[in-house]
Structure formats: structure tokens, C-alpha cells
């Protein structure tokens, strides 16, 4: 029964995550509910062991249909990997509890801004090119990579928002680019957690298959319906993140 529940959650998480990120909203709570006595690090490691494959599959599928700006994305992804490693190490010496209360406020600002700018992310008009684009994308990768390793919730949403607001991408291209960086930040976290024995591979491998299936379906839906649809899902996911993080910070 445990395997059935977490596999179903992984399938749905992969679907949502492929469109705009936020799959952890589904899979992480499911793991904690099914295995309440397990060490949190083990559940987070098992989550990463499944979700990284769905994110990678989504990135690969997007790259076949969206004109990826690889010259900027590869440096950004590699810096995201390094930033995530640094963030994961930093949290071992400097607890990130202060972010727990700040996060819902930050996300609320992102939501209000997105709702106020109704045309934001509908048109793909990159603001930078060449070295300027690489520098901007790398700054996003390093910063959000560090955040992912240090704390984590909302990483995909922050990546999408910054690619839309700062880089001038539409929501579809922003989501595709975010997948590339998020794959590498997840890899960094998974390497660290696996090295410390915090992964249940017998669950993670089955969940990975389901996550990839959900991710492929979600990517097809995003590509079919375009930037406007991805924007709507982004608003829904950020709203859910606000409620979840506010509950964890102030009510739990």
C-alpha cells in the first residue's frame, strides 16, 4: 500500500512539476504522511531520487520543441549545481529557520506582481544576448541553486519567475530553461544525501518511473497549450506554496 500511494503521488508530482515546478508540494507531504517515523533527510533524499529523473526527462522533451538558449543555460546549470552544493553545506553550519517565516511573504510578493502584470510572460522577447545573457542566467542559476541546497521550497517557481521578469522569456520558455537548472540543483542535493545514506532506492526507483511518466505527460500539455496556460498553472502553484509555507511557518 505504501508503494502504491507514493508512486501515485510521484506520478502527479511529475505532471505538475513539468509544467511549472512545484511537484514537491505533492510528493514530499505524501512521503511524510506515509512514513511519519522516518528521518526527514531520508524522505527528502528519496524524493530527490525520483524527481530528478522527471525533471531531466521534461528538460529533454522541452529542448526538442523549444529553442533553448544553450550558450546561457549550460553555465547557469553548472553554477546552479555548485550553488546547491554550497547551500547544502551552509545549512549544516548555519540553520535556515529564518527563511521559514520569510518565504510566504516573498512568494506573496511574486504572486501579486504576476497578477498585476497581466501581460508578463505572454511574449517571448529575451532582453539579453551573448555574454550579458550568460551572466544574467548564471546569476539566477547560482543564486537559486544556493537557495535550493540551503532551503528548497519553491525553487522551480522562483526560477520561472526570474526568467520571465528579468530575462524577458515567456512562461513556456522560462519553464523549459528552469528544468535544465533544476535538474543540476537536484543532482547536487541527491549526491550529498545519497553519500550520507539518506535514500531509499527501492522506493526511489519505482517512484522515478512514475515521475518520468507524469513529467512527459505534463510537458506535452504545456507545449500544447502554450505560455498562457503555463502562467495560469504558475499562479495556482504559487498560491498553493503560499498556503503551505505559511501553515508550516506560523500554524504548525
JSON list of C-alpha atoms in Angstrom, two decimals, residues 41-124:
[
{"chain": "A", "resi": 41, "resn": "UNK", "atom": "CA", "xyz": [16.64, 13.68, 5.42]},
{"chain": "A", "resi": 42, "resn": "UNK", "atom": "CA", "xyz": [15.86, 10.17, 4.15]},
{"chain": "A", "resi": 43, "resn": "UNK", "atom": "CA", "xyz": [12.45, 11.21, 2.87]},
{"chain": "A", "resi": 44, "resn": "UNK", "atom": "CA", "xyz": [13.90, 14.28, 1.18]},
{"chain": "A", "resi": 45, "resn": "UNK", "atom": "CA", "xyz": [16.65, 12.18, -0.38]},
{"chain": "A", "resi": 46, "resn": "UNK", "atom": "CA", "xyz": [14.13, 9.63, -1.64]},
{"chain": "A", "resi": 47, "resn": "UNK", "atom": "CA", "xyz": [12.07, 12.48, -3.10]},
{"chain": "A", "resi": 48, "resn": "UNK", "atom": "CA", "xyz": [15.12, 13.78, -4.97]},
{"chain": "A", "resi": 49, "resn": "UNK", "atom": "CA", "xyz": [15.96, 10.27, -6.23]},
{"chain": "A", "resi": 50, "resn": "UNK", "atom": "CA", "xyz": [12.61, 10.20, -8.02]},
{"chain": "A", "resi": 51, "resn": "UNK", "atom": "CA", "xyz": [12.02, 13.83, -9.00]},
{"chain": "A", "resi": 52, "resn": "UNK", "atom": "CA", "xyz": [15.40, 14.38, -10.66]},
{"chain": "A", "resi": 53, "resn": "UNK", "atom": "CA", "xyz": [14.55, 11.89, -13.41]},
{"chain": "A", "resi": 54, "resn": "UNK", "atom": "CA", "xyz": [11.22, 13.52, -14.15]},
{"chain": "A", "resi": 55, "resn": "UNK", "atom": "CA", "xyz": [12.83, 16.95, -14.28]},
{"chain": "A", "resi": 56, "resn": "UNK", "atom": "CA", "xyz": [15.57, 15.68, -16.61]},
{"chain": "A", "resi": 57, "resn": "UNK", "atom": "CA", "xyz": [13.02, 13.98, -18.88]},
{"chain": "A", "resi": 58, "resn": "UNK", "atom": "CA", "xyz": [10.98, 17.17, -19.04]},
{"chain": "A", "resi": 59, "resn": "UNK", "atom": "CA", "xyz": [14.08, 19.23, -19.87]},
{"chain": "A", "resi": 60, "resn": "UNK", "atom": "CA", "xyz": [14.96, 16.80, -22.68]},
{"chain": "A", "resi": 61, "resn": "UNK", "atom": "CA", "xyz": [11.45, 16.90, -24.11]},
{"chain": "A", "resi": 62, "resn": "UNK", "atom": "CA", "xyz": [11.23, 20.69, -23.92]},
{"chain": "A", "resi": 63, "resn": "UNK", "atom": "CA", "xyz": [14.57, 21.00, -25.70]},
{"chain": "A", "resi": 64, "resn": "UNK", "atom": "CA", "xyz": [13.16, 19.17, -28.73]},
{"chain": "A", "resi": 65, "resn": "UNK", "atom": "CA", "xyz": [10.25, 21.61, -29.12]},
{"chain": "A", "resi": 66, "resn": "UNK", "atom": "CA", "xyz": [11.53, 24.88, -27.63]},
{"chain": "A", "resi": 67, "resn": "UNK", "atom": "CA", "xyz": [14.53, 26.81, -28.95]},
{"chain": "A", "resi": 68, "resn": "UNK", "atom": "CA", "xyz": [16.75, 26.53, -25.89]},
{"chain": "A", "resi": 69, "resn": "UNK", "atom": "CA", "xyz": [19.47, 29.13, -25.44]},
{"chain": "A", "resi": 70, "resn": "UNK", "atom": "CA", "xyz": [22.13, 26.58, -24.52]},
{"chain": "A", "resi": 71, "resn": "UNK", "atom": "CA", "xyz": [25.00, 29.06, -24.54]},
{"chain": "A", "resi": 72, "resn": "UNK", "atom": "CA", "xyz": [23.49, 30.66, -21.45]},
{"chain": "A", "resi": 73, "resn": "UNK", "atom": "CA", "xyz": [21.80, 27.61, -19.94]},
{"chain": "A", "resi": 74, "resn": "UNK", "atom": "CA", "xyz": [24.80, 25.30, -19.51]},
{"chain": "A", "resi": 75, "resn": "UNK", "atom": "CA", "xyz": [26.89, 27.76, -17.47]},
{"chain": "A", "resi": 76, "resn": "UNK", "atom": "CA", "xyz": [23.77, 28.62, -15.44]},
{"chain": "A", "resi": 77, "resn": "UNK", "atom": "CA", "xyz": [23.06, 24.95, -14.76]},
{"chain": "A", "resi": 78, "resn": "UNK", "atom": "CA", "xyz": [26.65, 24.21, -13.73]},
{"chain": "A", "resi": 79, "resn": "UNK", "atom": "CA", "xyz": [26.68, 27.19, -11.39]},
{"chain": "A", "resi": 80, "resn": "UNK", "atom": "CA", "xyz": [23.31, 26.01, -10.07]},
{"chain": "A", "resi": 81, "resn": "UNK", "atom": "CA", "xyz": [24.94, 22.67, -9.25]},
{"chain": "A", "resi": 82, "resn": "UNK", "atom": "CA", "xyz": [27.78, 24.38, -7.43]},
{"chain": "A", "resi": 83, "resn": "UNK", "atom": "CA", "xyz": [25.41, 26.77, -5.67]},
{"chain": "A", "resi": 84, "resn": "UNK", "atom": "CA", "xyz": [23.24, 23.90, -4.46]},
{"chain": "A", "resi": 85, "resn": "UNK", "atom": "CA", "xyz": [26.28, 22.08, -3.08]},
{"chain": "A", "resi": 86, "resn": "UNK", "atom": "CA", "xyz": [27.37, 25.25, -1.28]},
{"chain": "A", "resi": 87, "resn": "UNK", "atom": "CA", "xyz": [23.87, 25.82, 0.06]},
{"chain": "A", "resi": 88, "resn": "UNK", "atom": "CA", "xyz": [23.61, 22.27, 1.36]},
{"chain": "A", "resi": 89, "resn": "UNK", "atom": "CA", "xyz": [26.95, 22.65, 3.14]},
{"chain": "A", "resi": 90, "resn": "UNK", "atom": "CA", "xyz": [25.99, 26.07, 4.54]},
{"chain": "A", "resi": 91, "resn": "UNK", "atom": "CA", "xyz": [22.82, 24.75, 6.13]},
{"chain": "A", "resi": 92, "resn": "UNK", "atom": "CA", "xyz": [24.92, 22.31, 8.16]},
{"chain": "A", "resi": 93, "resn": "UNK", "atom": "CA", "xyz": [26.64, 25.23, 9.91]},
{"chain": "A", "resi": 94, "resn": "UNK", "atom": "CA", "xyz": [24.01, 27.98, 9.62]},
{"chain": "A", "resi": 95, "resn": "UNK", "atom": "CA", "xyz": [20.39, 26.84, 10.09]},
{"chain": "A", "resi": 96, "resn": "UNK", "atom": "CA", "xyz": [17.92, 28.38, 7.67]},
{"chain": "A", "resi": 97, "resn": "UNK", "atom": "CA", "xyz": [14.98, 28.66, 10.06]},
{"chain": "A", "resi": 98, "resn": "UNK", "atom": "CA", "xyz": [14.65, 32.39, 9.42]},
{"chain": "A", "resi": 99, "resn": "UNK", "atom": "CA", "xyz": [13.62, 31.65, 5.82]},
{"chain": "A", "resi": 100, "resn": "UNK", "atom": "CA", "xyz": [10.62, 29.64, 7.01]},
{"chain": "A", "resi": 101, "resn": "UNK", "atom": "CA", "xyz": [8.77, 32.81, 8.05]},
{"chain": "A", "resi": 102, "resn": "UNK", "atom": "CA", "xyz": [10.08, 34.99, 5.22]},
{"chain": "A", "resi": 103, "resn": "UNK", "atom": "CA", "xyz": [9.21, 32.58, 2.39]},
{"chain": "A", "resi": 104, "resn": "UNK", "atom": "CA", "xyz": [5.39, 33.01, 2.33]},
{"chain": "A", "resi": 105, "resn": "UNK", "atom": "CA", "xyz": [5.82, 36.79, 2.29]},
{"chain": "A", "resi": 106, "resn": "UNK", "atom": "CA", "xyz": [8.29, 36.61, -0.61]},
{"chain": "A", "resi": 107, "resn": "UNK", "atom": "CA", "xyz": [6.00, 34.27, -2.54]},
{"chain": "A", "resi": 108, "resn": "UNK", "atom": "CA", "xyz": [3.05, 36.57, -1.91]},
{"chain": "A", "resi": 109, "resn": "UNK", "atom": "CA", "xyz": [5.03, 39.40, -3.48]},
{"chain": "A", "resi": 110, "resn": "UNK", "atom": "CA", "xyz": [5.76, 37.20, -6.53]},
{"chain": "A", "resi": 111, "resn": "UNK", "atom": "CA", "xyz": [2.06, 36.33, -6.85]},
{"chain": "A", "resi": 112, "resn": "UNK", "atom": "CA", "xyz": [0.84, 39.92, -6.54]},
{"chain": "A", "resi": 113, "resn": "UNK", "atom": "CA", "xyz": [3.38, 41.13, -9.09]},
{"chain": "A", "resi": 114, "resn": "UNK", "atom": "CA", "xyz": [2.43, 38.38, -11.56]},
{"chain": "A", "resi": 115, "resn": "UNK", "atom": "CA", "xyz": [-1.30, 39.12, -11.18]},
{"chain": "A", "resi": 116, "resn": "UNK", "atom": "CA", "xyz": [-0.74, 42.87, -11.56]},
{"chain": "A", "resi": 117, "resn": "UNK", "atom": "CA", "xyz": [1.31, 42.45, -14.75]},
{"chain": "A", "resi": 118, "resn": "UNK", "atom": "CA", "xyz": [-1.26, 40.61, -16.83]},
{"chain": "A", "resi": 119, "resn": "UNK", "atom": "CA", "xyz": [0.87, 40.60, -19.97]},
{"chain": "A", "resi": 120, "resn": "UNK", "atom": "CA", "xyz": [4.04, 39.43, -18.23]},
{"chain": "A", "resi": 121, "resn": "UNK", "atom": "CA", "xyz": [5.37, 36.20, -19.66]},
{"chain": "A", "resi": 122, "resn": "UNK", "atom": "CA", "xyz": [2.99, 36.02, -22.61]},
{"chain": "A", "resi": 123, "resn": "UNK", "atom": "CA", "xyz": [5.54, 37.25, -25.18]},
{"chain": "A", "resi": 124, "resn": "UNK", "atom": "CA", "xyz": [8.97, 35.69, -25.60]}
]
